[in-house]
């Protein structure tokens, strides 16, 4: 819904879940109902870039971080340009790590693409967003040994998944991160008393 300065309605649209997302979100998980409407999602991040609104919500319990929902809308027209599920399944206890937000992910918007960097179990390497099924997706339980993957979502292209780094000696630590004007993505690595930063150049991407 969009209102003008006098609070008069400019437009109002109502959208149903796209069939693919509806099917992916139809499963039992802790209650007696399997439909998406019975799953609770809270705001994770909201980005406004020119005429575009990117709204990312998430489903999570106290220590269990589950899938993300992503909407991309045209602010001027109210048109829903894309809505999809971004896979995520991470279980960890905050009091057992120095890094309290490793399950939040890194979310940026660059080159007309929403990019979500998340920690993921290596067994999920071949599972794309379209193939995601919650109960078949392996959960990651610690920072060490996990993969950092990037989901890139563009309105004009199918969402892609890329392996960015496999945590071994140095761990790439996902942290809340926001950047829309720089040409690089910045990453933090840790190995006990040692730390370093890495960069991915986006000038040609």
PDB file of C-alpha atoms in Angstrom:
ATOM      1  CA  UNK A   1       0.000   0.000   0.000  1.00  0.00           C
ATOM      2  CA  UNK A   2       1.239   3.496  -0.846  1.00  0.00           C
ATOM      3  CA  UNK A   3      -0.204   6.769   0.476  1.00  0.00           C
ATOM      4  CA  UNK A   4       0.416  10.369  -0.535  1.00  0.00           C
ATOM      5  CA  UNK A   5       1.195  13.285   1.785  1.00  0.00           C
ATOM      6  CA  UNK A   6      -2.505  13.638   2.611  1.00  0.00           C
ATOM      7  CA  UNK A   7      -2.656   9.924   3.492  1.00  0.00           C
ATOM      8  CA  UNK A   8      -4.823   9.189   0.467  1.00  0.00           C
ATOM      9  CA  UNK A   9      -4.260   5.841  -1.132  1.00  0.00           C
ATOM     10  CA  UNK A  10      -2.198   5.796  -4.312  1.00  0.00           C
ATOM     11  CA  UNK A  11      -2.264   2.037  -4.751  1.00  0.00           C
ATOM     12  CA  UNK A  12      -2.921  -1.127  -2.824  1.00  0.00           C
ATOM     13  CA  UNK A  13      -1.947  -4.607  -3.979  1.00  0.00           C
ATOM     14  CA  UNK A  14      -2.372  -8.044  -2.450  1.00  0.00           C
ATOM     15  CA  UNK A  15      -0.195 -10.944  -3.583  1.00  0.00           C
ATOM     16  CA  UNK A  16      -0.382 -14.666  -2.982  1.00  0.00           C
ATOM     17  CA  UNK A  17       2.715 -16.775  -2.478  1.00  0.00           C
ATOM     18  CA  UNK A  18       4.143 -17.840  -5.864  1.00  0.00           C
ATOM     19  CA  UNK A  19       3.485 -21.569  -6.417  1.00  0.00           C
ATOM     20  CA  UNK A  20       7.142 -22.581  -6.038  1.00  0.00           C
ATOM     21  CA  UNK A  21       7.620 -20.756  -2.741  1.00  0.00           C
ATOM     22  CA  UNK A  22       4.257 -21.980  -1.435  1.00  0.00           C
ATOM     23  CA  UNK A  23       5.253 -25.599  -2.083  1.00  0.00           C
ATOM     24  CA  UNK A  24       8.664 -25.124  -0.442  1.00  0.00           C
ATOM     25  CA  UNK A  25       7.118 -23.650   2.692  1.00  0.00           C
ATOM     26  CA  UNK A  26       4.417 -26.301   3.068  1.00  0.00           C
ATOM     27  CA  UNK A  27       5.748 -28.712   5.678  1.00  0.00           C
ATOM     28  CA  UNK A  28       5.280 -29.564   9.352  1.00  0.00           C
ATOM     29  CA  UNK A  29       7.734 -27.974  11.763  1.00  0.00           C
ATOM     30  CA  UNK A  30       6.645 -27.875  15.386  1.00  0.00           C
ATOM     31  CA  UNK A  31       2.888 -27.428  15.133  1.00  0.00           C
ATOM     32  CA  UNK A  32      -0.208 -29.145  13.748  1.00  0.00           C
ATOM     33  CA  UNK A  33      -0.348 -27.146  10.536  1.00  0.00           C
ATOM     34  CA  UNK A  34       1.884 -27.348   7.483  1.00  0.00           C
ATOM     35  CA  UNK A  35       0.725 -24.284   5.501  1.00  0.00           C
ATOM     36  CA  UNK A  36       3.073 -21.248   5.172  1.00  0.00           C
ATOM     37  CA  UNK A  37       0.542 -18.969   6.912  1.00  0.00           C
ATOM     38  CA  UNK A  38       1.213 -20.791  10.202  1.00  0.00           C
ATOM     39  CA  UNK A  39       4.970 -20.103  10.087  1.00  0.00           C
ATOM     40  CA  UNK A  40       6.164 -16.926  11.793  1.00  0.00           C
ATOM     41  CA  UNK A  41       8.598 -14.653   9.948  1.00  0.00           C
ATOM     42  CA  UNK A  42      10.272 -11.550  11.386  1.00  0.00           C
ATOM     43  CA  UNK A  43      12.107  -8.737   9.649  1.00  0.00           C
ATOM     44  CA  UNK A  44      15.808  -9.379   9.074  1.00  0.00           C
ATOM     45  CA  UNK A  45      16.729  -6.547   6.719  1.00  0.00           C
ATOM     46  CA  UNK A  46      15.032  -3.911   4.590  1.00  0.00           C
ATOM     47  CA  UNK A  47      16.906  -2.172   1.767  1.00  0.00           C
ATOM     48  CA  UNK A  48      15.675   0.682  -0.428  1.00  0.00           C
ATOM     49  CA  UNK A  49      17.631   1.253  -3.648  1.00  0.00           C
ATOM     50  CA  UNK A  50      16.181   3.905  -5.971  1.00  0.00           C
ATOM     51  CA  UNK A  51      12.712   2.597  -6.912  1.00  0.00           C
ATOM     52  CA  UNK A  52      13.277  -0.869  -5.463  1.00  0.00           C
ATOM     53  CA  UNK A  53      12.385  -2.229  -2.031  1.00  0.00           C
ATOM     54  CA  UNK A  54      14.134  -5.413  -0.897  1.00  0.00           C
ATOM     55  CA  UNK A  55      12.490  -6.940   2.152  1.00  0.00           C
ATOM     56  CA  UNK A  56      14.139  -9.932   3.820  1.00  0.00           C
ATOM     57  CA  UNK A  57      12.413 -11.786   6.649  1.00  0.00           C
ATOM     58  CA  UNK A  58      13.461 -14.866   8.561  1.00  0.00           C
ATOM     59  CA  UNK A  59      12.125 -17.747  10.577  1.00  0.00           C
ATOM     60  CA  UNK A  60      14.102 -18.620  13.706  1.00  0.00           C
ATOM     61  CA  UNK A  61      13.885 -19.952  17.225  1.00  0.00           C
ATOM     62  CA  UNK A  62      16.233 -19.057  20.084  1.00  0.00           C
ATOM     63  CA  UNK A  63      19.208 -21.027  18.732  1.00  0.00           C
ATOM     64  CA  UNK A  64      17.862 -22.333  15.428  1.00  0.00           C
ATOM     65  CA  UNK A  65      18.064 -20.107  12.360  1.00  0.00           C
ATOM     66  CA  UNK A  66      15.874 -21.221   9.484  1.00  0.00           C
ATOM     67  CA  UNK A  67      15.024 -20.136   5.942  1.00  0.00           C
ATOM     68  CA  UNK A  68      14.879 -16.539   4.720  1.00  0.00           C
ATOM     69  CA  UNK A  69      12.078 -15.031   2.621  1.00  0.00           C
ATOM     70  CA  UNK A  70      12.967 -12.342   0.132  1.00  0.00           C
ATOM     71  CA  UNK A  71      10.668  -9.887  -1.666  1.00  0.00           C
ATOM     72  CA  UNK A  72      11.709  -7.392  -4.331  1.00  0.00           C
ATOM     73  CA  UNK A  73       9.089  -4.743  -5.100  1.00  0.00           C
ATOM     74  CA  UNK A  74       8.819  -1.651  -7.295  1.00  0.00           C
ATOM     75  CA  UNK A  75       8.016   1.231  -4.957  1.00  0.00           C
ATOM     76  CA  UNK A  76       6.483   3.410  -7.671  1.00  0.00           C
ATOM     77  CA  UNK A  77       3.982   0.833  -8.926  1.00  0.00           C
ATOM     78  CA  UNK A  78       3.716  -1.614  -6.035  1.00  0.00           C
ATOM     79  CA  UNK A  79       4.497  -4.477  -8.416  1.00  0.00           C
ATOM     80  CA  UNK A  80       5.979  -7.592  -6.833  1.00  0.00           C
ATOM     81  CA  UNK A  81       8.946  -8.321  -9.089  1.00  0.00           C
ATOM     82  CA  UNK A  82      10.263 -11.386  -7.282  1.00  0.00           C
ATOM     83  CA  UNK A  83       9.605 -13.435  -4.174  1.00  0.00           C
ATOM     84  CA  UNK A  84      11.585 -16.517  -3.197  1.00  0.00           C
ATOM     85  CA  UNK A  85      13.015 -18.667  -0.416  1.00  0.00           C
ATOM     86  CA  UNK A  86      16.702 -18.327   0.461  1.00  0.00           C
ATOM     87  CA  UNK A  87      17.954 -21.565   2.090  1.00  0.00           C
ATOM     88  CA  UNK A  88      19.367 -21.402   5.604  1.00  0.00           C
ATOM     89  CA  UNK A  89      19.543 -23.933   8.428  1.00  0.00           C
ATOM     90  CA  UNK A  90      21.937 -23.197  11.302  1.00  0.00           C
ATOM     91  CA  UNK A  91      21.830 -24.389  14.907  1.00  0.00           C
ATOM     92  CA  UNK A  92      24.281 -23.075  17.505  1.00  0.00           C
ATOM     93  CA  UNK A  93      24.456 -21.701  21.047  1.00  0.00           C
ATOM     94  CA  UNK A  94      25.499 -18.046  21.295  1.00  0.00           C
ATOM     95  CA  UNK A  95      27.131 -18.536  24.693  1.00  0.00           C
ATOM     96  CA  UNK A  96      29.602 -21.041  23.214  1.00  0.00           C
ATOM     97  CA  UNK A  97      31.198 -18.738  20.647  1.00  0.00           C
ATOM     98  CA  UNK A  98      32.758 -15.282  20.568  1.00  0.00           C
ATOM     99  CA  UNK A  99      30.860 -14.562  17.358  1.00  0.00           C
ATOM    100  CA  UNK A 100      27.235 -14.068  18.319  1.00  0.00           C
ATOM    101  CA  UNK A 101      25.734 -13.415  14.882  1.00  0.00           C
ATOM    102  CA  UNK A 102      27.254 -16.032  12.609  1.00  0.00           C
ATOM    103  CA  UNK A 103      23.781 -17.163  11.537  1.00  0.00           C
ATOM    104  CA  UNK A 104      22.502 -13.718  10.577  1.00  0.00           C
ATOM    105  CA  UNK A 105      24.327 -13.671   7.267  1.00  0.00           C
ATOM    106  CA  UNK A 106      25.735 -10.824   5.206  1.00  0.00           C
ATOM    107  CA  UNK A 107      23.290  -9.036   2.923  1.00  0.00           C
ATOM    108  CA  UNK A 108      24.251  -6.512   0.249  1.00  0.00           C
ATOM    109  CA  UNK A 109      22.727  -5.118  -2.935  1.00  0.00           C
ATOM    110  CA  UNK A 110      25.080  -4.389  -5.829  1.00  0.00           C
ATOM    111  CA  UNK A 111      24.967  -4.464  -9.631  1.00  0.00           C
ATOM    112  CA  UNK A 112      21.172  -4.941  -9.603  1.00  0.00           C
ATOM    113  CA  UNK A 113      21.569  -8.083  -7.509  1.00  0.00           C
ATOM    114  CA  UNK A 114      20.658  -8.894  -3.913  1.00  0.00           C
ATOM    115  CA  UNK A 115      23.480 -10.946  -2.393  1.00  0.00           C
ATOM    116  CA  UNK A 116      23.066 -13.094   0.709  1.00  0.00           C
ATOM    117  CA  UNK A 117      26.161 -14.719   2.249  1.00  0.00           C
ATOM    118  CA  UNK A 118      25.338 -17.497   4.708  1.00  0.00           C
ATOM    119  CA  UNK A 119      27.028 -20.309   6.623  1.00  0.00           C
ATOM    120  CA  UNK A 120      26.002 -23.695   5.246  1.00  0.00           C
ATOM    121  CA  UNK A 121      26.721 -27.402   5.707  1.00  0.00           C
ATOM    122  CA  UNK A 122      28.949 -28.748   2.877  1.00  0.00           C
ATOM    123  CA  UNK A 123      26.446 -31.557   2.220  1.00  0.00           C
ATOM    124  CA  UNK A 124      24.099 -28.943   0.751  1.00  0.00           C
ATOM    125  CA  UNK A 125      26.532 -27.940  -2.000  1.00  0.00           C
ATOM    126  CA  UNK A 126      24.334 -29.048  -4.900  1.00  0.00           C
ATOM    127  CA  UNK A 127      21.031 -27.811  -3.476  1.00  0.00           C
ATOM    128  CA  UNK A 128      19.926 -24.664  -5.292  1.00  0.00           C
ATOM    129  CA  UNK A 129      17.173 -22.337  -4.005  1.00  0.00           C
ATOM    130  CA  UNK A 130      14.597 -24.044  -6.253  1.00  0.00           C
ATOM    131  CA  UNK A 131      15.543 -27.488  -4.898  1.00  0.00           C
ATOM    132  CA  UNK A 132      15.455 -26.420  -1.243  1.00  0.00           C
ATOM    133  CA  UNK A 133      13.287 -28.595   1.017  1.00  0.00           C
ATOM    134  CA  UNK A 134      13.580 -27.837   4.713  1.00  0.00           C
ATOM    135  CA  UNK A 135      13.648 -31.399   6.062  1.00  0.00           C
ATOM    136  CA  UNK A 136      16.135 -32.569   3.402  1.00  0.00           C
ATOM    137  CA  UNK A 137      18.522 -29.670   4.054  1.00  0.00           C
ATOM    138  CA  UNK A 138      21.393 -30.434   6.457  1.00  0.00           C
ATOM    139  CA  UNK A 139      21.877 -27.973   9.313  1.00  0.00           C
ATOM    140  CA  UNK A 140      25.245 -26.466  10.183  1.00  0.00           C
ATOM    141  CA  UNK A 141      26.102 -26.496  13.903  1.00  0.00           C
ATOM    142  CA  UNK A 142      29.409 -24.614  14.163  1.00  0.00           C
ATOM    143  CA  UNK A 143      31.605 -22.129  12.375  1.00  0.00           C
ATOM    144  CA  UNK A 144      34.482 -24.510  11.725  1.00  0.00           C
ATOM    145  CA  UNK A 145      34.002 -26.833   8.765  1.00  0.00           C
ATOM    146  CA  UNK A 146      31.133 -24.883   7.291  1.00  0.00           C
ATOM    147  CA  UNK A 147      30.934 -23.399   3.813  1.00  0.00           C
ATOM    148  CA  UNK A 148      30.246 -19.747   3.133  1.00  0.00           C
ATOM    149  CA  UNK A 149      27.949 -19.577   0.122  1.00  0.00           C
ATOM    150  CA  UNK A 150      26.500 -16.638  -1.758  1.00  0.00           C
ATOM    151  CA  UNK A 151      22.962 -16.524  -3.113  1.00  0.00           C
ATOM    152  CA  UNK A 152      22.652 -13.846  -5.805  1.00  0.00           C
ATOM    153  CA  UNK A 153      19.102 -12.827  -6.661  1.00  0.00           C
ATOM    154  CA  UNK A 154      18.298 -10.642  -9.653  1.00  0.00           C
ATOM    155  CA  UNK A 155      14.844  -9.848 -11.013  1.00  0.00           C
ATOM    156  CA  UNK A 156      15.989 -10.534 -14.573  1.00  0.00           C
ATOM    157  CA  UNK A 157      17.965 -13.712 -13.871  1.00  0.00           C
ATOM    158  CA  UNK A 158      17.528 -16.988 -12.039  1.00  0.00           C
ATOM    159  CA  UNK A 159      19.012 -16.952  -8.542  1.00  0.00           C
ATOM    160  CA  UNK A 160      22.494 -18.458  -8.410  1.00  0.00           C
ATOM    161  CA  UNK A 161      24.467 -20.120  -5.632  1.00  0.00           C
ATOM    162  CA  UNK A 162      28.260 -19.946  -5.365  1.00  0.00           C
ATOM    163  CA  UNK A 163      30.753 -21.395  -2.902  1.00  0.00           C
ATOM    164  CA  UNK A 164      32.815 -18.465  -1.603  1.00  0.00           C
ATOM    165  CA  UNK A 165      35.014 -20.141   1.021  1.00  0.00           C
ATOM    166  CA  UNK A 166      35.299 -23.446   2.876  1.00  0.00           C
ATOM    167  CA  UNK A 167      36.257 -22.861   6.529  1.00  0.00           C
ATOM    168  CA  UNK A 168      39.314 -24.865   7.553  1.00  0.00           C
ATOM    169  CA  UNK A 169      42.294 -23.236   9.312  1.00  0.00           C
ATOM    170  CA  UNK A 170      41.030 -19.692   9.014  1.00  0.00           C
ATOM    171  CA  UNK A 171      37.281 -19.313   9.465  1.00  0.00           C
ATOM    172  CA  UNK A 172      35.366 -16.781   7.428  1.00  0.00           C
ATOM    173  CA  UNK A 173      32.982 -15.296   9.989  1.00  0.00           C
ATOM    174  CA  UNK A 174      29.594 -14.143   8.598  1.00  0.00           C
ATOM    175  CA  UNK A 175      28.604 -10.884  10.258  1.00  0.00           C
ATOM    176  CA  UNK A 176      25.867  -8.312   9.607  1.00  0.00           C
ATOM    177  CA  UNK A 177      27.330  -6.147   6.869  1.00  0.00           C
ATOM    178  CA  UNK A 178      25.881  -3.448   4.665  1.00  0.00           C
ATOM    179  CA  UNK A 179      27.440  -1.831   1.603  1.00  0.00           C
ATOM    180  CA  UNK A 180      25.809  -0.575  -1.591  1.00  0.00           C
ATOM    181  CA  UNK A 181      28.267   2.018  -2.930  1.00  0.00           C
ATOM    182  CA  UNK A 182      31.684   0.324  -2.843  1.00  0.00           C
ATOM    183  CA  UNK A 183      33.096  -1.916  -5.558  1.00  0.00           C
ATOM    184  CA  UNK A 184      34.242  -4.625  -3.149  1.00  0.00           C
ATOM    185  CA  UNK A 185      32.710  -7.064  -0.695  1.00  0.00           C
ATOM    186  CA  UNK A 186      34.649  -7.255   2.589  1.00  0.00           C
ATOM    187  CA  UNK A 187      35.096 -10.432   4.665  1.00  0.00           C
ATOM    188  CA  UNK A 188      36.562 -11.122   8.106  1.00  0.00           C
ATOM    189  CA  UNK A 189      38.668 -14.240   8.809  1.00  0.00           C
ATOM    190  CA  UNK A 190      39.754 -15.545  12.210  1.00  0.00           C
ATOM    191  CA  UNK A 191      42.164 -18.202  13.504  1.00  0.00           C
ATOM    192  CA  UNK A 192      42.380 -17.820  17.266  1.00  0.00           C
ATOM    193  CA  UNK A 193      44.829 -14.964  17.885  1.00  0.00           C
ATOM    194  CA  UNK A 194      45.178 -14.260  14.149  1.00  0.00           C
ATOM    195  CA  UNK A 195      42.780 -12.375  11.926  1.00  0.00           C
ATOM    196  CA  UNK A 196      42.711 -11.051   8.391  1.00  0.00           C
ATOM    197  CA  UNK A 197      40.366  -9.440   5.894  1.00  0.00           C
ATOM    198  CA  UNK A 198      39.508 -10.564   2.377  1.00  0.00           C
ATOM    199  CA  UNK A 199      37.915  -8.764  -0.557  1.00  0.00           C
ATOM    200  CA  UNK A 200      35.956  -9.740  -3.645  1.00  0.00           C
ATOM    201  CA  UNK A 201      36.111  -7.186  -6.445  1.00  0.00           C
ATOM    202  CA  UNK A 202      32.761  -6.572  -8.131  1.00  0.00           C
ATOM    203  CA  UNK A 203      33.946  -4.180 -10.830  1.00  0.00           C
ATOM    204  CA  UNK A 204      33.473  -6.801 -13.543  1.00  0.00           C
ATOM    205  CA  UNK A 205      30.571  -8.725 -11.956  1.00  0.00           C
TER     206      UNK A 205
END
